Amino acid sequence: MRGTNKTFLLLILLCVSIMGNLFPAGLLLRPEPAKSPVTGTYLAGIPGVPDPDAQYFVFTYDGTYARYQQFHMLEEGRYAAGYDGVYRLTPDGSGSARSVFVADGERVFYPDGDGTALVFIRVSDTPMYINVGHGGPAEAGQ
């Protein structure tokens, strides 16, 4: 009877050990949440060529975006995926929305006010803000 108790106790400890090891393994192997294919930082200009007037687009994981030049925020708001790579932009404080076409996940075509489109090229998969603050109201028009 004494040997049966030891075997039973060892079996329980083995089960606890296995469960204790499976839990962290499950956390490590779980799939990452899907991120938007547009998430990242884009530049309207030539990557690697300094241009103080270059515009940047930043699309974050949580559905917000910003369009800025260094030291000057132009526009902030929310974006939502639309149909066939078209994303809908809604600037903060505005009910009107704009559409932006994203081709192949590497370029963003942004309609300019004069009927042309600015082409932004992906420079990073990570949202980056270079020499500009964000999170508050946009400084557009200042």
Tab-separated table of C-alpha atoms in Angstrom:
chain	number	residue	atom	x	y	z
A	1	MET	CA	0.000	0.000	0.000
A	2	ARG	CA	2.896	2.272	0.729
A	3	GLY	CA	4.306	1.819	-2.831
A	4	THR	CA	0.897	2.591	-4.342
A	5	ASN	CA	0.742	5.922	-2.462
A	6	LYS	CA	4.198	6.917	-3.726
A	7	THR	CA	3.242	6.015	-7.306
A	8	PHE	CA	-0.009	7.950	-7.025
A	9	LEU	CA	1.805	10.984	-5.550
A	10	LEU	CA	4.447	10.863	-8.322
A	11	LEU	CA	1.712	10.621	-10.958
A	12	ILE	CA	-0.030	13.709	-9.535
A	13	LEU	CA	3.257	15.641	-9.418
A	14	LEU	CA	4.010	14.614	-13.001
A	15	CYS	CA	0.583	15.876	-14.151
A	16	VAL	CA	1.074	19.183	-12.305
A	17	SER	CA	4.521	19.568	-13.878
A	18	ILE	CA	3.194	18.863	-17.369
A	19	MET	CA	0.344	21.366	-16.934
A	20	GLY	CA	2.769	23.942	-15.524
A	21	ASN	CA	4.951	23.607	-18.626
A	22	LEU	CA	2.118	23.569	-21.156
A	23	PHE	CA	0.687	26.882	-20.000
A	24	PRO	CA	3.805	28.987	-20.796
A	25	ALA	CA	4.319	27.029	-24.028
A	26	GLY	CA	0.759	27.878	-25.056
A	27	LEU	CA	1.406	31.571	-24.396
A	28	LEU	CA	4.551	31.491	-26.522
A	29	LEU	CA	2.939	29.630	-29.416
A	30	ARG	CA	-0.362	31.523	-29.636
A	31	PRO	CA	-0.883	33.385	-32.894
A	32	GLU	CA	-0.344	37.141	-32.909
A	33	PRO	CA	-3.394	39.300	-33.524
A	34	ALA	CA	-3.769	40.218	-37.164
A	35	LYS	CA	-2.428	43.651	-37.999
A	36	SER	CA	-3.630	45.853	-40.754
A	37	PRO	CA	-1.569	45.426	-43.938
A	38	VAL	CA	-1.212	49.205	-44.103
A	39	THR	CA	0.308	49.572	-40.600
A	40	GLY	CA	3.614	51.417	-40.690
A	41	THR	CA	5.281	54.630	-41.810
A	42	TYR	CA	5.225	56.021	-45.350
A	43	LEU	CA	7.165	58.860	-46.963
A	44	ALA	CA	6.196	61.092	-49.892
A	45	GLY	CA	9.639	61.597	-51.329
A	46	ILE	CA	12.765	59.609	-51.975
A	47	PRO	CA	13.823	57.402	-49.045
A	48	GLY	CA	17.307	58.306	-47.852
A	49	VAL	CA	17.267	61.784	-49.428
A	50	PRO	CA	16.819	64.529	-46.795
A	51	ASP	CA	13.877	66.799	-47.526
A	52	PRO	CA	12.598	69.084	-44.743
A	53	ASP	CA	9.277	69.511	-46.566
A	54	ALA	CA	8.636	65.775	-47.045
A	55	GLN	CA	5.306	64.480	-45.792
A	56	TYR	CA	4.867	61.305	-43.773
A	57	PHE	CA	1.862	59.063	-43.232
A	58	VAL	CA	1.677	56.874	-40.135
A	59	PHE	CA	-0.928	54.122	-39.753
A	60	THR	CA	-1.045	52.500	-36.309
A	61	TYR	CA	-2.266	49.128	-35.101
A	62	ASP	CA	-5.258	50.648	-33.304
A	63	GLY	CA	-6.821	52.289	-36.377
A	64	THR	CA	-5.429	55.800	-36.023
A	65	TYR	CA	-3.373	57.690	-38.574
A	66	ALA	CA	-1.342	60.867	-38.836
A	67	ARG	CA	-0.057	62.859	-41.791
A	68	TYR	CA	2.765	65.214	-40.925
A	69	GLN	CA	5.906	67.050	-41.916
A	70	GLN	CA	8.764	67.155	-39.468
A	71	PHE	CA	7.929	69.639	-36.694
A	72	HIS	CA	4.369	70.148	-38.011
A	73	MET	CA	1.347	67.860	-37.645
A	74	LEU	CA	-0.904	68.225	-40.699
A	75	GLU	CA	-3.751	65.845	-39.882
A	76	GLU	CA	-4.713	63.115	-37.417
A	77	GLY	CA	-7.711	60.835	-37.313
A	78	ARG	CA	-8.969	57.280	-37.720
A	79	TYR	CA	-8.783	54.914	-40.664
A	80	ALA	CA	-10.839	51.894	-41.621
A	81	ALA	CA	-10.285	49.249	-44.258
A	82	GLY	CA	-12.651	49.510	-47.148
A	83	TYR	CA	-13.030	47.557	-50.332
A	84	ASP	CA	-10.135	46.301	-52.523
A	85	GLY	CA	-7.327	48.132	-50.729
A	86	VAL	CA	-9.131	51.429	-50.322
A	87	TYR	CA	-8.949	52.864	-46.816
A	88	ARG	CA	-11.318	55.487	-45.468
A	89	LEU	CA	-9.739	58.342	-43.489
A	90	THR	CA	-11.786	60.384	-41.033
A	91	PRO	CA	-9.848	63.373	-39.665
A	92	ASP	CA	-10.356	64.254	-35.996
A	93	GLY	CA	-13.017	66.914	-35.528
A	94	SER	CA	-14.460	66.350	-38.993
A	95	GLY	CA	-17.404	64.317	-40.137
A	96	SER	CA	-16.172	64.199	-43.714
A	97	ALA	CA	-14.115	61.232	-44.820
A	98	ARG	CA	-11.534	60.765	-47.553
A	99	SER	CA	-10.470	57.634	-49.353
A	100	VAL	CA	-6.861	56.577	-49.802
A	101	PHE	CA	-5.871	53.814	-52.164
A	102	VAL	CA	-3.190	51.445	-50.956
A	103	ALA	CA	-1.474	49.452	-53.676
A	104	ASP	CA	0.305	46.195	-52.783
A	105	GLY	CA	0.934	47.270	-49.178
A	106	GLU	CA	4.035	49.258	-50.145
A	107	ARG	CA	2.521	52.483	-51.513
A	108	VAL	CA	-0.240	54.845	-50.447
A	109	PHE	CA	-1.898	57.143	-52.964
A	110	TYR	CA	-3.313	60.201	-51.240
A	111	PRO	CA	-5.593	62.530	-53.249
A	112	ASP	CA	-4.252	66.052	-53.119
A	113	GLY	CA	-6.595	69.040	-53.278
A	114	ASP	CA	-5.641	69.907	-56.869
A	115	GLY	CA	-6.761	66.635	-58.471
A	116	THR	CA	-3.390	64.890	-58.319
A	117	ALA	CA	-2.231	62.223	-55.899
A	118	LEU	CA	0.767	62.167	-53.595
A	119	VAL	CA	2.547	58.814	-53.593
A	120	PHE	CA	3.815	57.684	-50.199
A	121	ILE	CA	6.289	54.772	-50.088
A	122	ARG	CA	6.570	52.492	-47.058
A	123	VAL	CA	9.775	53.163	-45.134
A	124	SER	CA	8.969	51.081	-42.059
A	125	ASP	CA	6.507	48.462	-40.838
A	126	THR	CA	6.587	50.273	-37.489
A	127	PRO	CA	4.600	53.474	-36.914
A	128	MET	CA	7.202	56.251	-36.338
A	129	TYR	CA	6.842	59.930	-35.548
A	130	ILE	CA	9.972	61.848	-36.555
A	131	ASN	CA	10.392	65.253	-34.890
A	132	VAL	CA	6.690	65.731	-34.299
A	133	GLY	CA	4.373	65.228	-31.344
A	134	HIS	CA	1.119	63.342	-31.741
A	135	GLY	CA	-1.966	62.362	-29.787
A	136	GLY	CA	-3.559	65.795	-29.526
A	137	PRO	CA	-5.507	67.877	-31.996
A	138	ALA	CA	-3.814	68.341	-35.338
A	139	GLU	CA	-1.959	71.594	-35.896
A	140	ALA	CA	-3.276	71.957	-39.428
A	141	GLY	CA	-3.704	75.523	-40.503
A	142	GLN	CA	-1.374	76.992	-37.882
